[in-house]
Amino acid sequence: MKKTALITGASSGIGLACAELLAAQGYDLILTARRQERLKEIESKLTASHNISVQTLCLDVRDKAQVNEILGKMDAPHVLINNAGLALGLSHFYAGDTDQWDTMIDTNIKGLLYVSRTVAEKMIARGTGHIVNIGSIAGKEVYENGNVYCASKHAVDALTRGMRIELASKGIKVTGIHPGAVETEFSIVRFSGDAERAKKVYEGFENLVAADIADAVVWAVTRPEHVNINDIIIMPKAQPAAGVIHRKTN
Ligand code: NDP
Ligand code: 8X3
């Protein structure tokens, strides 16, 4: 049977890599993000290279009314990948920018909840489905200056575990995938567009790439129906813990 995957934050990084690998597996895709022009380019590329259908939706996960309106009209996807998220800034909490806190909490926690609430209702009606939440090593551990981002990803971890308990009896699987440092647009966003500073985050060690995470997502969603992959933590070899990276110096 043809399966459909809905991916939030599919315009770059891990979400885009998930779209590419799931397309190769023959999944029909519903790709969402705010940057619609990027999604349209991805749609053209994927439909040209794979025999799948791709629907793109301009969606800000923070906008509860928009989420309800747009996703509320759709059939249940077989797979939901809650990937949209971001970190903003790196500073001690007592010097933190409260607008950045609001954006992280609204996107990483509340956005994930709004999307999951709407989609889960449809999956429950169908009696099957799989929700994959992209958490972070920052949701398992904390590091200095990570405070609110870490808290938001700890919330994702708690919600993942809670969803699993509440959805098992409805036939729905729930998986948490928690990456360490992956070179995407993540650090460019974190440092407000400062690409030079972002580049330095990945210097001197071999970071993960988005396809490493998408590979785990595809593996998790293609296990037999009776198997649920609860939790995966994926780290670069050189990053043994959150905030600890062994860099080679010349
Ligand atoms: P990117 O910045 O490359 O991608 C983030 C994606 O999220 C974009 O597609 C962006 O799309 C989307 N997004 C951000 N805000 C919103 C919003 N309000 N509504 C809808 N979409 C939104 O970073 P990554 O691919 O690295 O990040 C993906 C996920 O992985 C995040 O949840 C991040 O926390 C997590 N993660 C990343 C790690 C890393 O080291 N890179 C490590 C661990 C976890 P658009 O701007 O078009 O809306
Ligand atoms: C991103 C992982 O360790 O760079 O979620 O904050 S980290």
PDB file of C-alpha atoms and ligand atoms in Angstrom:
ATOM      1  CA  MET A   1       0.000   0.000   0.000  1.00  0.00           C
ATOM      2  CA  LYS A   2       1.207   3.533  -0.813  1.00  0.00           C
ATOM      3  CA  LYS A   3       1.990   5.428   2.372  1.00  0.00           C
ATOM      4  CA  THR A   4       1.967   9.165   3.044  1.00  0.00           C
ATOM      5  CA  ALA A   5       4.348  11.088   5.295  1.00  0.00           C
ATOM      6  CA  LEU A   6       3.727  14.608   6.556  1.00  0.00           C
ATOM      7  CA  ILE A   7       6.932  16.456   7.467  1.00  0.00           C
ATOM      8  CA  THR A   8       7.065  19.787   9.276  1.00  0.00           C
ATOM      9  CA  GLY A   9      10.081  21.984   8.546  1.00  0.00           C
ATOM     10  CA  ALA A  10      10.759  20.259   5.230  1.00  0.00           C
ATOM     11  CA  SER A  11      12.363  23.303   3.567  1.00  0.00           C
ATOM     12  CA  SER A  12      15.894  22.537   4.768  1.00  0.00           C
ATOM     13  CA  GLY A  13      18.186  20.342   6.834  1.00  0.00           C
ATOM     14  CA  ILE A  14      16.834  17.232   8.521  1.00  0.00           C
ATOM     15  CA  GLY A  15      13.262  17.713   7.263  1.00  0.00           C
ATOM     16  CA  LEU A  16      14.441  18.006   3.665  1.00  0.00           C
ATOM     17  CA  ALA A  17      16.677  14.941   4.043  1.00  0.00           C
ATOM     18  CA  CYS A  18      13.698  12.982   5.432  1.00  0.00           C
ATOM     19  CA  ALA A  19      11.677  14.042   2.376  1.00  0.00           C
ATOM     20  CA  GLU A  20      14.434  12.862   0.039  1.00  0.00           C
ATOM     21  CA  LEU A  21      14.917   9.474   1.700  1.00  0.00           C
ATOM     22  CA  LEU A  22      11.200   8.807   2.122  1.00  0.00           C
ATOM     23  CA  ALA A  23      10.645   9.735  -1.535  1.00  0.00           C
ATOM     24  CA  ALA A  24      13.226   7.100  -2.445  1.00  0.00           C
ATOM     25  CA  GLN A  25      11.164   4.622  -0.398  1.00  0.00           C
ATOM     26  CA  GLY A  26       8.071   5.500  -2.465  1.00  0.00           C
ATOM     27  CA  TYR A  27       6.201   7.539   0.176  1.00  0.00           C
ATOM     28  CA  ASP A  28       3.819  10.231  -0.996  1.00  0.00           C
ATOM     29  CA  LEU A  29       4.751  13.432   0.810  1.00  0.00           C
ATOM     30  CA  ILE A  30       3.080  16.401   2.427  1.00  0.00           C
ATOM     31  CA  LEU A  31       5.819  18.956   2.980  1.00  0.00           C
ATOM     32  CA  THR A  32       5.264  21.941   5.241  1.00  0.00           C
ATOM     33  CA  ALA A  33       7.329  24.988   6.253  1.00  0.00           C
ATOM     34  CA  ARG A  34       7.078  28.757   6.057  1.00  0.00           C
ATOM     35  CA  ARG A  35       9.305  29.185   2.977  1.00  0.00           C
ATOM     36  CA  GLN A  36       6.883  28.083   0.278  1.00  0.00           C
ATOM     37  CA  GLU A  37       9.210  28.884  -2.650  1.00  0.00           C
ATOM     38  CA  ARG A  38      11.752  26.402  -1.299  1.00  0.00           C
ATOM     39  CA  LEU A  39       9.084  23.758  -0.869  1.00  0.00           C
ATOM     40  CA  LYS A  40       7.989  24.259  -4.479  1.00  0.00           C
ATOM     41  CA  GLU A  41      11.564  23.664  -5.709  1.00  0.00           C
ATOM     42  CA  ILE A  42      11.780  20.511  -3.584  1.00  0.00           C
ATOM     43  CA  GLU A  43       8.421  19.336  -4.929  1.00  0.00           C
ATOM     44  CA  SER A  44       9.622  19.741  -8.546  1.00  0.00           C
ATOM     45  CA  LYS A  45      12.859  17.895  -7.847  1.00  0.00           C
ATOM     46  CA  LEU A  46      11.253  14.992  -6.005  1.00  0.00           C
ATOM     47  CA  THR A  47       8.378  14.477  -8.422  1.00  0.00           C
ATOM     48  CA  ALA A  48      10.827  14.515 -11.350  1.00  0.00           C
ATOM     49  CA  SER A  49      13.005  11.825  -9.809  1.00  0.00           C
ATOM     50  CA  HIS A  50      10.462   9.590  -8.025  1.00  0.00           C
ATOM     51  CA  ASN A  51       7.059   8.153  -8.838  1.00  0.00           C
ATOM     52  CA  ILE A  52       5.333   9.865  -5.900  1.00  0.00           C
ATOM     53  CA  SER A  53       2.924  12.701  -5.243  1.00  0.00           C
ATOM     54  CA  VAL A  54       4.138  15.708  -3.282  1.00  0.00           C
ATOM     55  CA  GLN A  55       1.878  18.321  -1.728  1.00  0.00           C
ATOM     56  CA  THR A  56       3.397  21.472  -0.241  1.00  0.00           C
ATOM     57  CA  LEU A  57       1.741  23.584   2.422  1.00  0.00           C
ATOM     58  CA  CYS A  58       2.882  26.959   3.709  1.00  0.00           C
ATOM     59  CA  LEU A  59       2.480  26.456   7.442  1.00  0.00           C
ATOM     60  CA  ASP A  60       3.822  28.217  10.519  1.00  0.00           C
ATOM     61  CA  VAL A  61       3.512  25.626  13.279  1.00  0.00           C
ATOM     62  CA  ARG A  62       3.164  28.424  15.875  1.00  0.00           C
ATOM     63  CA  ASP A  63      -0.119  29.532  14.330  1.00  0.00           C
ATOM     64  CA  LYS A  64      -2.772  27.384  16.011  1.00  0.00           C
ATOM     65  CA  ALA A  65      -5.627  28.590  13.785  1.00  0.00           C
ATOM     66  CA  GLN A  66      -3.589  27.972  10.613  1.00  0.00           C
ATOM     67  CA  VAL A  67      -2.571  24.503  11.783  1.00  0.00           C
ATOM     68  CA  ASN A  68      -6.185  23.584  12.555  1.00  0.00           C
ATOM     69  CA  GLU A  69      -7.480  25.075   9.305  1.00  0.00           C
ATOM     70  CA  ILE A  70      -4.880  23.536   6.986  1.00  0.00           C
ATOM     71  CA  LEU A  71      -4.158  20.175   8.607  1.00  0.00           C
ATOM     72  CA  GLY A  72      -7.722  19.761   9.880  1.00  0.00           C
ATOM     73  CA  LYS A  73      -8.942  19.381   6.277  1.00  0.00           C
ATOM     74  CA  MET A  74      -6.529  16.597   5.371  1.00  0.00           C
ATOM     75  CA  ASP A  75      -6.724  12.818   5.530  1.00  0.00           C
ATOM     76  CA  ALA A  76      -4.505  11.239   8.186  1.00  0.00           C
ATOM     77  CA  PRO A  77      -0.954  10.665   6.960  1.00  0.00           C
ATOM     78  CA  HIS A  78       0.558   7.276   7.841  1.00  0.00           C
ATOM     79  CA  VAL A  79       3.623   9.019   9.239  1.00  0.00           C
ATOM     80  CA  LEU A  80       3.976  12.439  10.889  1.00  0.00           C
ATOM     81  CA  ILE A  81       7.502  13.761  11.345  1.00  0.00           C
ATOM     82  CA  ASN A  82       7.510  16.634  13.825  1.00  0.00           C
ATOM     83  CA  ASN A  83      10.772  18.220  12.767  1.00  0.00           C
ATOM     84  CA  ALA A  84      10.168  22.001  12.606  1.00  0.00           C
ATOM     85  CA  GLY A  85      12.227  23.628  15.303  1.00  0.00           C
ATOM     86  CA  LEU A  86      15.043  25.955  16.121  1.00  0.00           C
ATOM     87  CA  ALA A  87      17.489  27.331  18.642  1.00  0.00           C
ATOM     88  CA  LEU A  88      17.983  31.078  18.976  1.00  0.00           C
ATOM     89  CA  GLY A  89      21.037  32.504  20.704  1.00  0.00           C
ATOM     90  CA  LEU A  90      23.541  31.085  23.165  1.00  0.00           C
ATOM     91  CA  SER A  91      23.777  32.915  26.476  1.00  0.00           C
ATOM     92  CA  HIS A  92      23.333  32.482  30.190  1.00  0.00           C
ATOM     93  CA  PHE A  93      19.639  32.504  31.036  1.00  0.00           C
ATOM     94  CA  TYR A  94      19.974  35.651  33.143  1.00  0.00           C
ATOM     95  CA  ALA A  95      21.154  37.494  30.042  1.00  0.00           C
ATOM     96  CA  GLY A  96      18.718  35.774  27.669  1.00  0.00           C
ATOM     97  CA  ASP A  97      16.555  37.481  25.073  1.00  0.00           C
ATOM     98  CA  THR A  98      12.969  36.825  26.127  1.00  0.00           C
ATOM     99  CA  ASP A  99      11.643  37.202  22.570  1.00  0.00           C
ATOM    100  CA  GLN A 100      13.992  34.402  21.510  1.00  0.00           C
ATOM    101  CA  TRP A 101      12.705  32.289  24.413  1.00  0.00           C
ATOM    102  CA  ASP A 102       9.125  32.842  23.249  1.00  0.00           C
ATOM    103  CA  THR A 103       9.960  31.812  19.679  1.00  0.00           C
ATOM    104  CA  MET A 104      11.712  28.620  20.775  1.00  0.00           C
ATOM    105  CA  ILE A 105       8.926  27.634  23.161  1.00  0.00           C
ATOM    106  CA  ASP A 106       6.198  28.530  20.649  1.00  0.00           C
ATOM    107  CA  THR A 107       7.863  26.566  17.845  1.00  0.00           C
ATOM    108  CA  ASN A 108       9.514  23.584  19.515  1.00  0.00           C
ATOM    109  CA  ILE A 109       6.845  22.816  22.113  1.00  0.00           C
ATOM    110  CA  LYS A 110       3.563  24.499  21.267  1.00  0.00           C
ATOM    111  CA  GLY A 111       3.932  24.077  17.490  1.00  0.00           C
ATOM    112  CA  LEU A 112       4.686  20.385  17.868  1.00  0.00           C
ATOM    113  CA  LEU A 113       1.638  20.047  20.106  1.00  0.00           C
ATOM    114  CA  TYR A 114      -0.731  21.877  17.743  1.00  0.00           C
ATOM    115  CA  VAL A 115       0.333  19.736  14.775  1.00  0.00           C
ATOM    116  CA  SER A 116       0.260  16.492  16.781  1.00  0.00           C
ATOM    117  CA  ARG A 117      -3.164  17.231  18.284  1.00  0.00           C
ATOM    118  CA  THR A 118      -4.727  17.764  14.868  1.00  0.00           C
ATOM    119  CA  VAL A 119      -3.013  14.855  13.124  1.00  0.00           C
ATOM    120  CA  ALA A 120      -3.338  12.376  16.017  1.00  0.00           C
ATOM    121  CA  GLU A 121      -7.109  12.826  16.041  1.00  0.00           C
ATOM    122  CA  LYS A 122      -7.197  11.653  12.422  1.00  0.00           C
ATOM    123  CA  MET A 123      -4.782   8.793  13.048  1.00  0.00           C
ATOM    124  CA  ILE A 124      -6.954   7.660  15.965  1.00  0.00           C
ATOM    125  CA  ALA A 125     -10.004   7.620  13.700  1.00  0.00           C
ATOM    126  CA  ARG A 126      -8.057   5.480  11.226  1.00  0.00           C
ATOM    127  CA  GLY A 127      -6.675   3.228  13.993  1.00  0.00           C
ATOM    128  CA  THR A 128      -3.062   3.370  12.807  1.00  0.00           C
ATOM    129  CA  GLY A 129      -0.190   5.809  12.332  1.00  0.00           C
ATOM    130  CA  HIS A 130       3.332   6.684  13.394  1.00  0.00           C
ATOM    131  CA  ILE A 131       4.509   9.950  14.938  1.00  0.00           C
ATOM    132  CA  VAL A 132       8.240  10.692  14.901  1.00  0.00           C
ATOM    133  CA  ASN A 133       9.388  13.601  17.033  1.00  0.00           C
ATOM    134  CA  ILE A 134      12.792  15.122  16.319  1.00  0.00           C
ATOM    135  CA  GLY A 135      14.128  15.971  19.760  1.00  0.00           C
ATOM    136  CA  SER A 136      17.807  16.549  20.449  1.00  0.00           C
ATOM    137  CA  ILE A 137      20.675  15.522  22.688  1.00  0.00           C
ATOM    138  CA  ALA A 138      19.706  18.900  24.237  1.00  0.00           C
ATOM    139  CA  GLY A 139      16.523  17.124  25.335  1.00  0.00           C
ATOM    140  CA  LYS A 140      18.474  14.444  27.171  1.00  0.00           C
ATOM    141  CA  GLU A 141      21.254  16.541  28.695  1.00  0.00           C
ATOM    142  CA  VAL A 142      21.907  20.245  29.263  1.00  0.00           C
ATOM    143  CA  TYR A 143      24.868  22.433  28.372  1.00  0.00           C
ATOM    144  CA  GLU A 144      25.942  25.887  29.498  1.00  0.00           C
ATOM    145  CA  ASN A 145      24.148  28.638  27.545  1.00  0.00           C
ATOM    146  CA  GLY A 146      21.644  26.149  26.111  1.00  0.00           C
ATOM    147  CA  ASN A 147      19.063  26.687  28.898  1.00  0.00           C
ATOM    148  CA  VAL A 148      15.763  27.459  27.106  1.00  0.00           C
ATOM    149  CA  TYR A 149      16.541  25.451  23.962  1.00  0.00           C
ATOM    150  CA  CYS A 150      17.446  22.484  26.204  1.00  0.00           C
ATOM    151  CA  ALA A 151      14.239  22.968  28.189  1.00  0.00           C
ATOM    152  CA  SER A 152      12.176  23.017  25.001  1.00  0.00           C
ATOM    153  CA  LYS A 153      13.770  19.784  23.800  1.00  0.00           C
ATOM    154  CA  HIS A 154      13.338  18.155  27.234  1.00  0.00           C
ATOM    155  CA  ALA A 155       9.652  18.999  26.773  1.00  0.00           C
ATOM    156  CA  VAL A 156       9.713  17.276  23.373  1.00  0.00           C
ATOM    157  CA  ASP A 157      11.179  14.186  25.044  1.00  0.00           C
ATOM    158  CA  ALA A 158       8.501  14.229  27.769  1.00  0.00           C
ATOM    159  CA  LEU A 159       5.745  14.719  25.202  1.00  0.00           C
ATOM    160  CA  THR A 160       7.120  11.876  23.092  1.00  0.00           C
ATOM    161  CA  ARG A 161       6.965   9.506  26.053  1.00  0.00           C
ATOM    162  CA  GLY A 162       3.515  10.744  27.051  1.00  0.00           C
ATOM    163  CA  MET A 163       2.173  10.447  23.516  1.00  0.00           C
ATOM    164  CA  ARG A 164       3.495   6.887  23.300  1.00  0.00           C
ATOM    165  CA  ILE A 165       1.598   5.888  26.443  1.00  0.00           C
ATOM    166  CA  GLU A 166      -1.596   7.606  25.351  1.00  0.00           C
ATOM    167  CA  LEU A 167      -1.567   6.458  21.720  1.00  0.00           C
ATOM    168  CA  ALA A 168      -0.493   2.811  22.037  1.00  0.00           C
ATOM    169  CA  SER A 169      -4.062   1.667  22.680  1.00  0.00           C
ATOM    170  CA  LYS A 170      -5.142   3.552  19.528  1.00  0.00           C
ATOM    171  CA  GLY A 171      -2.730   1.628  17.301  1.00  0.00           C
ATOM    172  CA  ILE A 172      -0.334   4.548  16.875  1.00  0.00           C
ATOM    173  CA  LYS A 173       3.430   4.281  17.233  1.00  0.00           C
ATOM    174  CA  VAL A 174       5.560   7.111  18.642  1.00  0.00           C
ATOM    175  CA  THR A 175       9.320   7.465  18.194  1.00  0.00           C
ATOM    176  CA  GLY A 176      11.783  10.060  19.494  1.00  0.00           C
ATOM    177  CA  ILE A 177      14.960  10.745  17.530  1.00  0.00           C
ATOM    178  CA  HIS A 178      17.612  12.802  19.299  1.00  0.00           C
ATOM    179  CA  PRO A 179      20.585  14.063  17.287  1.00  0.00           C
ATOM    180  CA  GLY A 180      23.801  15.693  18.420  1.00  0.00           C
ATOM    181  CA  ALA A 181      25.523  18.249  16.180  1.00  0.00           C
ATOM    182  CA  VAL A 182      24.234  18.103  12.596  1.00  0.00           C
ATOM    183  CA  GLU A 183      25.454  20.674  10.076  1.00  0.00           C
ATOM    184  CA  THR A 184      22.313  22.232   8.606  1.00  0.00           C
ATOM    185  CA  GLU A 185      20.986  25.790   8.714  1.00  0.00           C
ATOM    186  CA  PHE A 186      20.481  25.239  12.463  1.00  0.00           C
ATOM    187  CA  SER A 187      23.503  27.272  13.629  1.00  0.00           C
ATOM    188  CA  ILE A 188      22.965  29.992  11.016  1.00  0.00           C
ATOM    189  CA  VAL A 189      19.481  30.437  12.478  1.00  0.00           C
ATOM    190  CA  ARG A 190      20.809  30.207  16.042  1.00  0.00           C
ATOM    191  CA  PHE A 191      23.288  33.025  15.313  1.00  0.00           C
ATOM    192  CA  SER A 192      20.774  35.209  13.446  1.00  0.00           C
ATOM    193  CA  GLY A 193      22.300  34.695   9.996  1.00  0.00           C
ATOM    194  CA  ASP A 194      25.986  34.941  11.030  1.00  0.00           C
ATOM    195  CA  ALA A 195      27.301  32.214   8.678  1.00  0.00           C
ATOM    196  CA  GLU A 196      30.935  32.665   9.764  1.00  0.00           C
ATOM    197  CA  ARG A 197      30.099  32.031  13.399  1.00  0.00           C
ATOM    198  CA  ALA A 198      27.861  29.113  12.424  1.00  0.00           C
ATOM    199  CA  LYS A 199      30.664  27.516  10.386  1.00  0.00           C
ATOM    200  CA  LYS A 200      32.950  27.510  13.426  1.00  0.00           C
ATOM    201  CA  VAL A 201      30.539  25.218  15.295  1.00  0.00           C
ATOM    202  CA  TYR A 202      31.483  22.390  12.910  1.00  0.00           C
ATOM    203  CA  GLU A 203      35.223  23.025  12.631  1.00  0.00           C
ATOM    204  CA  GLY A 204      37.807  20.429  13.686  1.00  0.00           C
ATOM    205  CA  PHE A 205      35.544  17.363  13.865  1.00  0.00           C
ATOM    206  CA  GLU A 206      33.283  15.325  11.666  1.00  0.00           C
ATOM    207  CA  ASN A 207      29.747  16.481  12.378  1.00  0.00           C
ATOM    208  CA  LEU A 208      26.616  14.563  11.482  1.00  0.00           C
ATOM    209  CA  VAL A 209      24.813  15.421   8.250  1.00  0.00           C
ATOM    210  CA  ALA A 210      21.055  15.613   7.786  1.00  0.00           C
ATOM    211  CA  ALA A 211      21.008  12.303   5.883  1.00  0.00           C
ATOM    212  CA  ASP A 212      22.378  10.512   8.975  1.00  0.00           C
ATOM    213  CA  ILE A 213      19.234  11.504  10.867  1.00  0.00           C
ATOM    214  CA  ALA A 214      16.879  10.844   7.951  1.00  0.00           C
ATOM    215  CA  ASP A 215      18.403   7.372   7.681  1.00  0.00           C
ATOM    216  CA  ALA A 216      17.328   6.668  11.283  1.00  0.00           C
ATOM    217  CA  VAL A 217      13.868   8.100  10.628  1.00  0.00           C
ATOM    218  CA  VAL A 218      13.394   5.858   7.593  1.00  0.00           C
ATOM    219  CA  TRP A 219      14.644   2.845   9.545  1.00  0.00           C
ATOM    220  CA  ALA A 220      12.230   3.572  12.413  1.00  0.00           C
ATOM    221  CA  VAL A 221       9.182   4.006  10.187  1.00  0.00           C
ATOM    222  CA  THR A 222       9.886   0.927   8.065  1.00  0.00           C
ATOM    223  CA  ARG A 223      10.042  -1.622  10.921  1.00  0.00           C
ATOM    224  CA  PRO A 224       7.291  -4.271  11.009  1.00  0.00           C
ATOM    225  CA  GLU A 225       3.938  -3.028  12.320  1.00  0.00           C
ATOM    226  CA  HIS A 226       4.314  -4.783  15.685  1.00  0.00           C
ATOM    227  CA  VAL A 227       7.722  -3.150  16.360  1.00  0.00           C
ATOM    228  CA  ASN A 228       7.973   0.340  17.882  1.00  0.00           C
ATOM    229  CA  ILE A 229      11.327   2.081  18.012  1.00  0.00           C
ATOM    230  CA  ASN A 230      10.957   4.167  21.168  1.00  0.00           C
ATOM    231  CA  ASP A 231      14.057   6.306  21.207  1.00  0.00           C
ATOM    232  CA  ILE A 232      17.238   6.855  19.216  1.00  0.00           C
ATOM    233  CA  ILE A 233      20.156   9.091  20.220  1.00  0.00           C
ATOM    234  CA  ILE A 234      22.580   9.769  17.355  1.00  0.00           C
ATOM    235  CA  MET A 235      25.849  11.581  18.008  1.00  0.00           C
ATOM    236  CA  PRO A 236      28.974  12.420  16.043  1.00  0.00           C
ATOM    237  CA  LYS A 237      31.800  10.147  17.146  1.00  0.00           C
ATOM    238  CA  ALA A 238      33.662  13.242  18.372  1.00  0.00           C
ATOM    239  CA  GLN A 239      30.721  14.452  20.548  1.00  0.00           C
ATOM    240  CA  PRO A 240      30.452  12.147  23.567  1.00  0.00           C
ATOM    241  CA  ALA A 241      27.978  14.414  25.383  1.00  0.00           C
ATOM    242  CA  ALA A 242      25.969  17.589  24.831  1.00  0.00           C
ATOM    243  CA  GLY A 243      28.328  20.556  24.725  1.00  0.00           C
ATOM    244  CA  VAL A 244      31.469  18.367  24.572  1.00  0.00           C
ATOM    245  CA  ILE A 245      33.246  18.138  21.216  1.00  0.00           C
ATOM    246  CA  HIS A 246      36.753  16.781  20.605  1.00  0.00           C
ATOM    247  CA  ARG A 247      38.228  18.984  17.908  1.00  0.00           C
ATOM    248  CA  LYS A 248      41.457  18.320  16.060  1.00  0.00           C
ATOM    249  CA  THR A 249      43.782  21.289  16.115  1.00  0.00           C
ATOM    250  CA  ASN A 250      46.529  21.654  13.469  1.00  0.00           C
TER     251      ASN A 250
HETATM  252  P1  NDP B   1      17.218  23.871   9.779  1.00  0.00           P
HETATM  253  O1  NDP B   1      17.280  25.275  10.243  1.00  0.00           O
HETATM  254  O2  NDP B   1      18.018  23.479   8.584  1.00  0.00           O
HETATM  255  O3  NDP B   1      15.695  23.455   9.526  1.00  0.00           O
HETATM  256  C1  NDP B   1      14.671  23.862  10.386  1.00  0.00           C
HETATM  257  C2  NDP B   1      13.343  23.674   9.686  1.00  0.00           C
HETATM  258  O4  NDP B   1      12.305  24.075  10.592  1.00  0.00           O
HETATM  259  C3  NDP B   1      13.215  24.533   8.445  1.00  0.00           C
HETATM  260  O5  NDP B   1      12.637  23.766   7.416  1.00  0.00           O
HETATM  261  C4  NDP B   1      12.285  25.649   8.872  1.00  0.00           C
HETATM  262  O6  NDP B   1      11.489  26.037   7.761  1.00  0.00           O
HETATM  263  C5  NDP B   1      11.424  24.948   9.909  1.00  0.00           C
HETATM  264  N1  NDP B   1      10.786  25.857  10.836  1.00  0.00           N
HETATM  265  C6  NDP B   1      11.369  26.678  11.753  1.00  0.00           C
HETATM  266  N2  NDP B   1      10.422  27.408  12.381  1.00  0.00           N
HETATM  267  C7  NDP B   1       9.231  27.025  11.857  1.00  0.00           C
HETATM  268  C8  NDP B   1       7.900  27.428  12.074  1.00  0.00           C
HETATM  269  N3  NDP B   1       7.563  28.371  12.983  1.00  0.00           N
HETATM  270  N4  NDP B   1       6.914  26.830  11.366  1.00  0.00           N
HETATM  271  C9  NDP B   1       7.215  25.888  10.451  1.00  0.00           C
HETATM  272  N5  NDP B   1       8.452  25.478  10.181  1.00  0.00           N
HETATM  273  C10 NDP B   1       9.445  26.054  10.870  1.00  0.00           C
HETATM  274  O7  NDP B   1      17.642  22.991  11.043  1.00  0.00           O
HETATM  275  P2  NDP B   1      17.655  21.405  11.293  1.00  0.00           P
HETATM  276  O8  NDP B   1      17.267  20.669  10.090  1.00  0.00           O
HETATM  277  O9  NDP B   1      18.936  21.092  11.930  1.00  0.00           O
HETATM  278  O10 NDP B   1      16.534  21.307  12.411  1.00  0.00           O
HETATM  279  C11 NDP B   1      15.435  20.405  12.326  1.00  0.00           C
HETATM  280  C12 NDP B   1      15.097  19.909  13.717  1.00  0.00           C
HETATM  281  O11 NDP B   1      16.206  19.173  14.226  1.00  0.00           O
HETATM  282  C13 NDP B   1      14.839  21.011  14.744  1.00  0.00           C
HETATM  283  O12 NDP B   1      13.747  20.612  15.552  1.00  0.00           O
HETATM  284  C14 NDP B   1      16.124  21.051  15.560  1.00  0.00           C
HETATM  285  O13 NDP B   1      15.909  21.510  16.868  1.00  0.00           O
HETATM  286  C15 NDP B   1      16.496  19.578  15.543  1.00  0.00           C
HETATM  287  N6  NDP B   1      17.884  19.289  15.833  1.00  0.00           N
HETATM  288  C16 NDP B   1      18.901  19.826  15.094  1.00  0.00           C
HETATM  289  C17 NDP B   1      20.215  19.523  15.400  1.00  0.00           C
HETATM  290  C18 NDP B   1      21.358  20.123  14.683  1.00  0.00           C
HETATM  291  O14 NDP B   1      22.487  20.074  15.214  1.00  0.00           O
HETATM  292  N7  NDP B   1      21.178  20.654  13.486  1.00  0.00           N
HETATM  293  C19 NDP B   1      20.540  18.582  16.474  1.00  0.00           C
HETATM  294  C20 NDP B   1      19.396  18.098  17.205  1.00  0.00           C
HETATM  295  C21 NDP B   1      18.129  18.424  16.862  1.00  0.00           C
HETATM  296  P3  NDP B   1      11.036  27.527   7.409  1.00  0.00           P
HETATM  297  O15 NDP B   1      12.085  28.463   7.930  1.00  0.00           O
HETATM  298  O16 NDP B   1      10.921  27.510   5.916  1.00  0.00           O
HETATM  299  O17 NDP B   1       9.712  27.671   8.082  1.00  0.00           O
HETATM  300  C1  8X3 B   2      21.055  20.690  18.567  1.00  0.00           C
HETATM  301  C2  8X3 B   2      22.082  19.905  19.318  1.00  0.00           C
HETATM  302  O1  8X3 B   2      23.984  20.087  20.945  1.00  0.00           O
HETATM  303  O2  8X3 B   2      23.979  21.567  19.001  1.00  0.00           O
HETATM  304  O3  8X3 B   2      19.797  20.280  18.994  1.00  0.00           O
HETATM  305  O4  8X3 B   2      22.423  21.975  20.808  1.00  0.00           O
HETATM  306  S1  8X3 B   2      23.154  20.952  20.058  1.00  0.00           S
END
